Short mmCIF file of C-alpha atoms and ligand atoms in Angstrom, two decimals:
data_model
loop_
_atom_site.label_atom_id
_atom_site.label_comp_id
_atom_site.label_asym_id
_atom_site.label_seq_id
_atom_site.Cartn_x
_atom_site.Cartn_y
_atom_site.Cartn_z
CA MET A 267 79.97 103.85 107.90
CA SER A 268 81.89 100.64 108.11
CA LYS A 269 79.96 98.41 105.72
CA PRO A 270 81.62 98.34 102.26
CA LEU A 271 78.55 96.97 100.47
CA LEU A 272 76.35 99.82 101.76
CA ARG A 273 79.03 102.34 100.86
CA ALA A 274 79.14 101.04 97.29
CA LEU A 275 75.35 101.32 97.07
CA LYS A 276 75.54 104.94 98.23
CA GLY A 277 77.66 105.57 95.15
CA GLU A 278 81.17 105.31 96.56
CA THR A 279 83.98 103.80 94.50
CA LEU A 280 85.99 101.44 96.72
CA SER A 281 89.53 100.41 95.80
CA THR A 282 88.71 96.86 96.91
CA PRO A 283 85.15 96.19 95.75
CA PRO A 284 82.71 94.48 98.11
CA PHE A 285 81.43 91.08 97.00
CA TRP A 286 78.78 88.42 97.55
CA PHE A 287 77.42 85.66 95.33
CA MET A 288 73.87 84.82 94.36
CA ARG A 289 72.99 81.43 95.89
CA GLN A 290 76.11 81.61 98.04
CA ALA A 291 74.38 79.23 100.45
CA GLY A 292 73.49 75.94 98.80
CA ARG A 293 74.28 72.47 97.64
CA TYR A 294 77.82 73.17 96.40
CA LEU A 295 78.80 73.34 100.11
CA PRO A 296 79.16 70.00 101.96
CA GLU A 297 78.13 71.66 105.23
CA TYR A 298 74.89 72.82 103.54
CA ARG A 299 74.10 69.34 102.21
CA LYS A 300 74.63 67.93 105.68
CA ILE A 301 72.25 70.28 107.49
CA ARG A 302 69.73 70.23 104.63
CA LYS A 303 69.09 66.54 105.43
CA GLN A 304 67.38 67.62 108.64
CA SER A 305 64.26 68.69 106.71
CA LYS A 306 62.62 66.57 104.10
CA ASN A 307 60.68 69.51 102.79
CA PHE A 308 62.59 72.54 101.45
CA LEU A 309 59.96 75.08 102.55
CA ASP A 310 60.03 73.67 106.10
CA PHE A 311 63.78 74.15 105.97
CA CYS A 312 63.31 77.82 104.96
CA TYR A 313 60.75 78.26 107.78
CA THR A 314 63.07 76.89 110.51
CA PRO A 315 64.98 79.94 111.75
CA ASP A 316 67.84 78.01 113.40
CA LEU A 317 68.60 76.14 110.19
CA ALA A 318 68.09 79.15 107.90
CA VAL A 319 70.40 81.28 110.06
CA GLU A 320 73.07 78.59 110.09
CA VAL A 321 73.11 78.09 106.30
CA THR A 322 73.15 81.86 105.72
CA LEU A 323 76.32 82.06 107.83
CA GLN A 324 78.10 79.04 106.32
CA PRO A 325 79.52 80.75 103.21
CA LEU A 326 80.54 83.82 105.24
CA ARG A 327 82.73 81.65 107.48
CA ARG A 328 84.52 80.20 104.49
CA TYR A 329 84.88 83.22 102.25
CA GLY A 330 84.11 86.40 104.25
CA MET A 331 81.62 87.90 101.83
CA ASP A 332 80.56 91.53 102.40
CA GLY A 333 76.92 90.60 102.01
CA ALA A 334 74.87 87.98 103.88
CA ILE A 335 71.73 87.11 101.92
CA LEU A 336 68.81 85.86 103.95
CA PHE A 337 68.29 82.16 103.31
CA SER A 338 64.81 81.66 101.93
CA ASP A 339 63.23 81.37 98.49
CA ILE A 340 61.20 83.59 96.17
CA LEU A 341 58.34 81.05 96.25
CA VAL A 342 57.53 81.61 99.94
CA VAL A 343 55.30 84.48 98.74
CA PRO A 344 52.86 82.34 96.69
CA ASP A 345 52.98 79.83 99.55
CA ALA A 346 52.01 82.59 102.01
CA LEU A 347 49.22 83.77 99.67
CA GLY A 348 47.64 80.32 99.89
CA GLN A 349 48.85 78.60 96.72
CA LYS A 350 50.14 75.04 97.00
CA VAL A 351 53.95 75.05 96.52
CA GLU A 352 56.20 71.99 96.66
CA PHE A 353 59.86 71.38 95.97
CA ILE A 354 60.53 68.03 94.40
CA GLU A 355 64.00 66.53 94.65
CA GLY A 356 65.76 66.64 91.27
CA ARG A 357 62.92 68.58 89.66
CA GLY A 358 62.69 71.90 91.50
CA PRO A 359 59.54 73.79 92.47
CA VAL A 360 56.08 72.55 91.47
CA LEU A 361 52.99 74.67 92.14
CA GLU A 362 49.30 73.99 91.76
CA ALA A 363 49.07 76.26 88.72
CA LEU A 364 46.64 79.19 88.68
CA ASP A 365 43.91 78.88 86.09
CA GLY A 366 42.42 82.30 85.57
CA MET A 367 40.34 84.48 87.88
CA GLU A 368 38.66 81.81 89.94
CA SER A 369 41.87 80.37 91.34
CA LEU A 370 43.34 83.88 91.65
CA SER A 371 40.42 85.03 93.80
CA LYS A 372 41.24 82.28 96.34
CA LEU A 373 44.58 83.89 97.14
CA SER A 374 44.81 86.50 99.87
CA ARG A 375 47.48 88.49 101.59
CA ASP A 376 45.64 88.56 104.92
CA GLY A 377 47.83 85.89 106.46
CA LEU A 378 51.08 87.02 104.83
CA HIS A 379 53.01 88.22 107.87
CA ASP A 380 51.81 85.38 110.12
CA HIS A 381 52.83 82.83 107.54
CA LEU A 382 56.23 84.47 107.00
CA ALA A 383 56.95 85.12 110.68
CA PRO A 384 59.74 82.48 110.75
CA VAL A 385 61.50 84.31 107.90
CA TYR A 386 61.33 87.57 109.86
CA GLU A 387 62.76 85.79 112.88
CA THR A 388 65.65 84.55 110.72
CA VAL A 389 66.32 88.14 109.60
CA ARG A 390 66.26 89.40 113.20
CA THR A 391 68.72 86.78 114.38
CA LEU A 392 71.03 87.37 111.43
CA ALA A 393 71.05 91.12 112.05
CA ARG A 394 72.50 90.35 115.49
CA GLU A 395 74.90 87.62 114.46
CA ILE A 396 76.63 88.80 111.30
CA PRO A 397 79.95 90.68 111.56
CA ASP A 398 79.77 94.49 111.86
CA THR A 399 81.25 95.01 108.41
CA THR A 400 78.77 92.64 106.73
CA THR A 401 75.54 93.91 105.15
CA LEU A 402 72.31 91.92 105.56
CA ILE A 403 70.51 91.51 102.25
CA GLY A 404 66.79 90.74 102.15
CA PHE A 405 65.10 89.71 98.91
CA ALA A 406 61.99 88.71 97.03
CA GLY A 407 61.11 87.65 93.52
CA ALA A 408 59.78 90.40 91.25
CA PRO A 409 56.08 90.00 90.33
CA TRP A 410 56.48 88.71 86.76
CA THR A 411 59.02 86.04 87.76
CA VAL A 412 56.92 84.83 90.70
CA ALA A 413 53.85 84.88 88.43
CA VAL A 414 55.68 82.62 85.94
CA TYR A 415 55.89 79.91 88.61
CA MET A 416 52.33 80.59 89.81
CA VAL A 417 50.78 80.33 86.36
CA GLN A 418 53.01 77.74 84.68
CA GLY A 419 53.27 75.63 87.83
CA GLN A 420 57.03 75.44 87.34
CA GLY A 421 59.97 77.31 85.84
CA GLY A 422 61.96 76.66 82.69
CA THR A 423 59.11 75.94 80.30
CA ASP A 424 58.02 77.78 77.14
CA CYS A 425 55.77 79.96 79.32
CA GLU A 426 52.96 79.90 76.72
CA LYS A 427 50.27 79.87 79.37
CA ILE A 428 51.35 83.02 81.20
CA LYS A 429 52.14 84.80 77.93
CA SER A 430 48.69 84.05 76.58
CA TRP A 431 46.99 85.21 79.82
CA ALA A 432 49.02 88.43 79.84
CA THR A 433 48.31 89.03 76.14
CA ASN A 434 44.66 87.98 75.87
CA ALA A 435 43.30 89.20 79.22
CA PRO A 436 45.77 91.83 80.41
CA ASP A 437 43.37 93.53 82.81
CA GLU A 438 42.67 90.23 84.52
CA PHE A 439 46.34 89.32 84.61
CA GLU A 440 47.06 92.73 86.10
CA ARG A 441 45.08 91.68 89.19
CA LEU A 442 47.67 88.98 89.83
CA ILE A 443 50.57 91.39 89.28
CA GLU A 444 48.95 93.98 91.59
CA LEU A 445 48.47 91.37 94.30
CA LEU A 446 52.15 90.48 93.97
CA VAL A 447 53.29 94.12 93.99
CA ASP A 448 51.45 94.74 97.26
CA ALA A 449 52.43 91.46 98.91
CA THR A 450 56.07 91.81 97.84
CA ALA A 451 56.39 95.39 99.08
CA ASP A 452 54.80 94.42 102.43
CA TYR A 453 57.09 91.42 102.71
CA LEU A 454 60.24 93.43 101.91
CA LEU A 455 59.35 96.24 104.30
CA GLU A 456 58.80 93.71 107.08
CA GLN A 457 62.27 92.30 106.33
CA VAL A 458 63.60 95.85 106.72
CA LYS A 459 61.79 96.30 110.05
CA ASN A 460 63.51 93.17 111.26
CA GLY A 461 66.98 94.24 110.18
CA ALA A 462 67.51 93.83 106.42
CA GLN A 463 69.76 96.66 105.17
CA VAL A 464 69.59 96.14 101.40
CA LEU A 465 66.92 94.50 99.25
CA GLN A 466 67.28 92.61 96.00
CA LEU A 467 64.40 91.93 93.61
CA PHE A 468 65.01 88.86 91.42
CA ASP A 469 63.34 89.12 88.01
CA SER A 470 64.95 85.99 86.58
CA TRP A 471 62.38 85.58 83.78
CA ALA A 472 62.31 89.25 82.68
CA GLY A 473 63.97 88.29 79.38
CA LEU A 474 60.75 86.65 78.15
CA LEU A 475 59.08 90.00 77.45
CA GLU A 476 59.58 92.83 74.99
CA GLY A 477 58.11 96.20 74.06
CA ASP A 478 54.89 97.26 75.81
CA GLN A 479 54.72 94.00 77.74
CA PHE A 480 58.22 94.59 79.08
CA ARG A 481 57.13 98.00 80.29
CA ARG A 482 53.86 96.82 81.82
CA TRP A 483 54.96 93.57 83.50
CA ILE A 484 58.63 94.23 84.24
CA ILE A 485 59.36 97.96 84.54
CA GLU A 486 56.09 99.03 86.14
CA PRO A 487 55.90 96.41 88.95
CA ASN A 488 59.59 96.82 89.82
CA ARG A 489 59.13 100.61 89.84
CA ALA A 490 56.05 100.37 92.04
CA ILE A 491 57.86 98.22 94.60
CA VAL A 492 60.92 100.50 94.63
CA GLU A 493 58.60 103.45 95.24
CA LYS A 494 56.75 101.73 98.08
CA VAL A 495 60.04 100.81 99.73
CA ARG A 496 61.30 104.37 99.30
CA GLU A 497 58.16 105.86 100.88
CA SER A 498 58.51 103.82 104.07
CA ALA A 499 62.24 103.14 104.18
CA PRO A 500 64.02 105.86 102.18
CA ASP A 501 67.52 104.79 103.24
CA ILE A 502 67.22 101.19 102.12
CA PRO A 503 68.76 100.62 98.68
CA VAL A 504 67.05 98.26 96.26
CA ILE A 505 69.05 96.23 93.73
CA GLY A 506 67.19 95.16 90.59
CA PHE A 507 67.97 92.02 88.59
CA PRO A 508 66.07 91.91 85.29
CA ARG A 509 67.91 88.89 83.93
CA LYS A 510 68.54 88.45 80.19
CA VAL A 511 67.08 91.77 79.02
CA GLY A 512 70.12 92.91 76.99
CA ASP A 513 70.21 96.63 76.24
CA ARG A 514 66.85 97.10 78.00
CA TYR A 515 68.91 97.13 81.20
CA GLU A 516 69.33 100.86 80.60
CA GLU A 517 65.59 101.59 80.45
CA PHE A 518 65.12 99.43 83.54
CA VAL A 519 67.61 101.49 85.55
CA THR A 520 66.25 104.84 84.39
CA GLU A 521 62.58 104.00 84.85
CA THR A 522 62.53 101.96 88.08
CA GLY A 523 64.78 104.10 90.28
CA VAL A 524 66.83 101.16 91.63
CA ARG A 525 70.05 102.11 93.41
CA GLY A 526 71.88 99.01 92.25
CA ILE A 527 71.63 96.88 89.13
CA SER A 528 72.69 93.24 89.00
CA LEU A 529 74.01 92.21 85.57
CA ASP A 530 73.68 88.77 84.02
CA SER A 531 76.74 87.32 82.27
CA ASP A 532 75.58 88.33 78.78
CA VAL A 533 76.00 92.04 79.57
CA SER A 534 79.21 93.61 78.25
CA VAL A 535 81.09 95.06 81.21
CA ASP A 536 82.54 97.86 79.09
CA TRP A 537 79.05 98.87 77.94
CA ALA A 538 77.83 98.73 81.56
CA ALA A 539 80.74 100.92 82.71
CA GLY A 540 79.88 103.56 80.09
CA THR A 541 76.09 103.60 80.62
CA LEU A 542 74.58 101.91 83.69
CA GLN A 543 77.42 102.74 86.08
CA LYS A 544 76.92 106.45 85.36
CA LYS A 545 73.39 106.12 86.79
CA CYS A 546 73.70 103.66 89.68
CA THR A 547 75.87 101.03 91.35
CA VAL A 548 76.50 97.98 89.18
CA GLN A 549 76.75 94.43 90.47
CA GLY A 550 77.94 91.30 88.69
CA ASN A 551 78.56 89.48 86.49
CA LEU A 552 80.88 86.47 86.52
CA ASP A 553 79.63 83.53 84.44
CA ASN A 554 78.64 80.73 86.83
CA GLN A 555 80.00 78.21 84.28
CA LEU A 556 83.47 79.77 84.58
CA LEU A 557 83.17 79.31 88.33
CA ILE A 558 82.65 75.60 87.73
CA GLU A 559 85.53 75.40 85.23
CA GLY A 560 88.14 77.18 87.38
CA GLY A 561 91.80 77.53 86.36
CA PRO A 562 93.25 80.32 84.19
CA ALA A 563 89.92 80.99 82.44
CA LEU A 564 88.32 81.79 85.79
CA ASP A 565 91.15 84.12 86.86
CA GLU A 566 90.95 85.89 83.52
CA GLY A 567 87.17 86.30 83.78
CA VAL A 568 87.39 87.75 87.27
CA ASN A 569 90.19 90.15 86.33
CA LYS A 570 88.32 91.36 83.26
CA ILE A 571 85.30 92.32 85.36
CA LEU A 572 87.40 93.98 88.06
CA THR A 573 89.31 95.98 85.45
CA ALA A 574 86.18 97.20 83.69
CA LEU A 575 83.99 98.03 86.69
CA SER A 576 86.13 98.79 89.75
CA GLY A 577 86.64 102.41 88.61
CA GLY A 578 83.10 103.29 89.72
CA PRO A 579 80.50 102.16 92.25
CA PHE A 580 80.63 98.37 92.01
CA ILE A 581 79.79 95.14 93.84
CA PHE A 582 81.36 91.93 92.58
CA ASN A 583 78.87 89.09 92.07
CA LEU A 584 77.92 86.39 89.58
CA GLY A 585 75.64 86.69 86.54
CA HIS A 586 73.32 84.04 88.05
CA GLY A 587 73.32 81.76 91.11
CA ILE A 588 76.12 79.33 92.05
CA LEU A 589 75.35 75.87 90.65
CA PRO A 590 75.47 72.73 92.84
CA GLN A 591 78.41 71.17 90.92
CA THR A 592 80.70 74.18 91.63
CA PRO A 593 83.97 73.25 93.39
CA PRO A 594 84.09 75.25 96.65
CA GLY A 595 87.81 75.91 96.04
CA ASN A 596 86.96 77.95 92.94
CA VAL A 597 84.70 80.20 95.00
CA GLY A 598 87.61 80.70 97.43
CA ARG A 599 89.90 81.56 94.52
CA VAL A 600 87.54 84.32 93.35
CA ALA A 601 87.22 85.68 96.89
CA ASP A 602 91.04 85.81 97.17
CA ILE A 603 91.47 87.69 93.87
CA ILE A 604 88.86 90.27 94.85
CA LYS A 605 90.30 90.80 98.34
CA ALA A 606 93.78 91.37 96.86
CA TRP A 607 92.48 93.86 94.27
CA GLY A 608 93.44 97.46 94.93
CA ARG A 609 95.54 96.61 97.99
O1 CP3 B 247 72.10 82.03 99.06
C1 CP3 B 247 71.16 82.64 98.52
O2 CP3 B 247 71.31 83.24 97.45
C2 CP3 B 247 69.84 82.79 99.27
C3 CP3 B 247 68.82 81.86 98.99
C4 CP3 B 247 68.04 81.76 97.68
C5 CP3 B 247 67.49 80.53 97.27
N1 CP3 B 247 66.70 80.76 96.17
C6 CP3 B 247 67.71 79.23 97.96
C7 CP3 B 247 67.40 77.97 97.25
C8 CP3 B 247 67.64 82.74 96.77
C9 CP3 B 247 68.00 84.21 96.71
C10 CP3 B 247 66.78 82.10 95.83
C11 CP3 B 247 66.10 82.83 94.73
C12 CP3 B 247 65.34 82.08 93.73
N2 CP3 B 247 64.60 80.93 93.91
C13 CP3 B 247 65.16 82.51 92.39
C14 CP3 B 247 65.72 83.77 91.77
C15 CP3 B 247 67.14 83.67 91.37
C16 CP3 B 247 67.40 82.67 90.26
O3 CP3 B 247 68.07 81.67 90.54
O4 CP3 B 247 66.95 82.92 89.12
C17 CP3 B 247 64.35 81.55 91.75
C18 CP3 B 247 63.91 81.57 90.29
C19 CP3 B 247 63.99 80.57 92.72
C20 CP3 B 247 63.09 79.40 92.55
C21 CP3 B 247 63.78 78.12 92.86
N3 CP3 B 247 64.13 77.70 94.14
C22 CP3 B 247 64.20 77.14 91.96
C23 CP3 B 247 64.03 77.19 90.45
C24 CP3 B 247 64.77 76.10 92.71
C25 CP3 B 247 65.23 74.76 92.20
C26 CP3 B 247 66.57 74.81 91.58
C27 CP3 B 247 67.55 74.10 92.43
O5 CP3 B 247 68.68 74.56 92.52
O6 CP3 B 247 67.16 73.05 92.99
C28 CP3 B 247 64.76 76.50 94.08
C29 CP3 B 247 65.28 75.73 95.23
C30 CP3 B 247 66.34 76.39 96.06
N4 CP3 B 247 66.29 77.69 96.47
C31 CP3 B 247 67.51 75.77 96.60
C32 CP3 B 247 68.18 76.76 97.33
C33 CP3 B 247 69.45 76.59 98.11
C34 CP3 B 247 67.91 74.30 96.43
C35 CP3 B 247 66.94 73.43 97.18
C36 CP3 B 247 67.55 72.39 98.09
O7 CP3 B 247 68.49 72.65 98.85
O8 CP3 B 247 67.04 71.25 98.06
#
């Protein structure tokens, strides 16, 4: 098999680790900003296969990543379920927030694949166009994280509304999570049918929950999706990303059955090498602030991660997505250090 990223996910230790970066396509690239102007609306941009294919390929041309991640967004799923989703310049996503069972019952996954057909077309085209050694990564948001946007109407708030729904009416709230488990598994499997070779589940807001709630709304939905993918597509590895969950990363790996685990920047790489990497392939975890800063601190950060994790199955990545103010030269510097490692 000639794809290093797939080899790492099968458990192989590669002397030069494969790499890709979360949000590797995006506003830090001038060529992205240029083509992005062609659509006023970000979702329209995601649903235009020619444009989505082009921006997926842009970072690969510059830096030769081992992974090409489908260009789309986690919020296409609520959009496809019938919720109103908008992206507002300078503010991010804004949704018409769900308000209990009545608004939930209006959502349906009947039109899911029709609505997401342009995304599947993007995947199909990418599968043909990426280099032979590059792995095509499909993705979706994990149920809790997508639910945060659906219930709060936006990200980055205190999340009181969703927490109170999940705490005070858990059996009702479970209906939303079940809908998302089913829709997300269907969506991911359709990406696989169209050529995705690896899947990543982004649970960016997993760190909000603890104890029984962590098990019910984070572990269980991720586990259910991994199982559904395994039943229909046993060879497709799933990478989990329960961001900001500290030492609960270990329980997540053990209980969900993911083949890869993406680490945020708070996770100690030495701890990960001694625990998580014994159980699955680890991915991560360069601080995206260091990537902005550059210079000796960046080199040091990259080398520290490579030293700690390249002795086992490992994929170099960031701890969270590339930020718009990142100098593209710093991304190139990291790519160069990784490519020289082990040679
Ligand atoms: O290159 C890639 O990684 C693939 C594309 C990708 C995007 N979003 C494109 C995007 C991926 C994998 C995502 C995932 C995503 N989207 C997550 C999970 C990962 C994370 O960052 O925690 C979340 C929470 C979202 C929701 C979302 N989408 C937010 C909060 C925002 C606004 C923030 C911002 O940077 O503006 C988006 C918009 C978005 N998604 C952009 C891109 C390139 C910027 C929009 C634009 O170009 O105008």
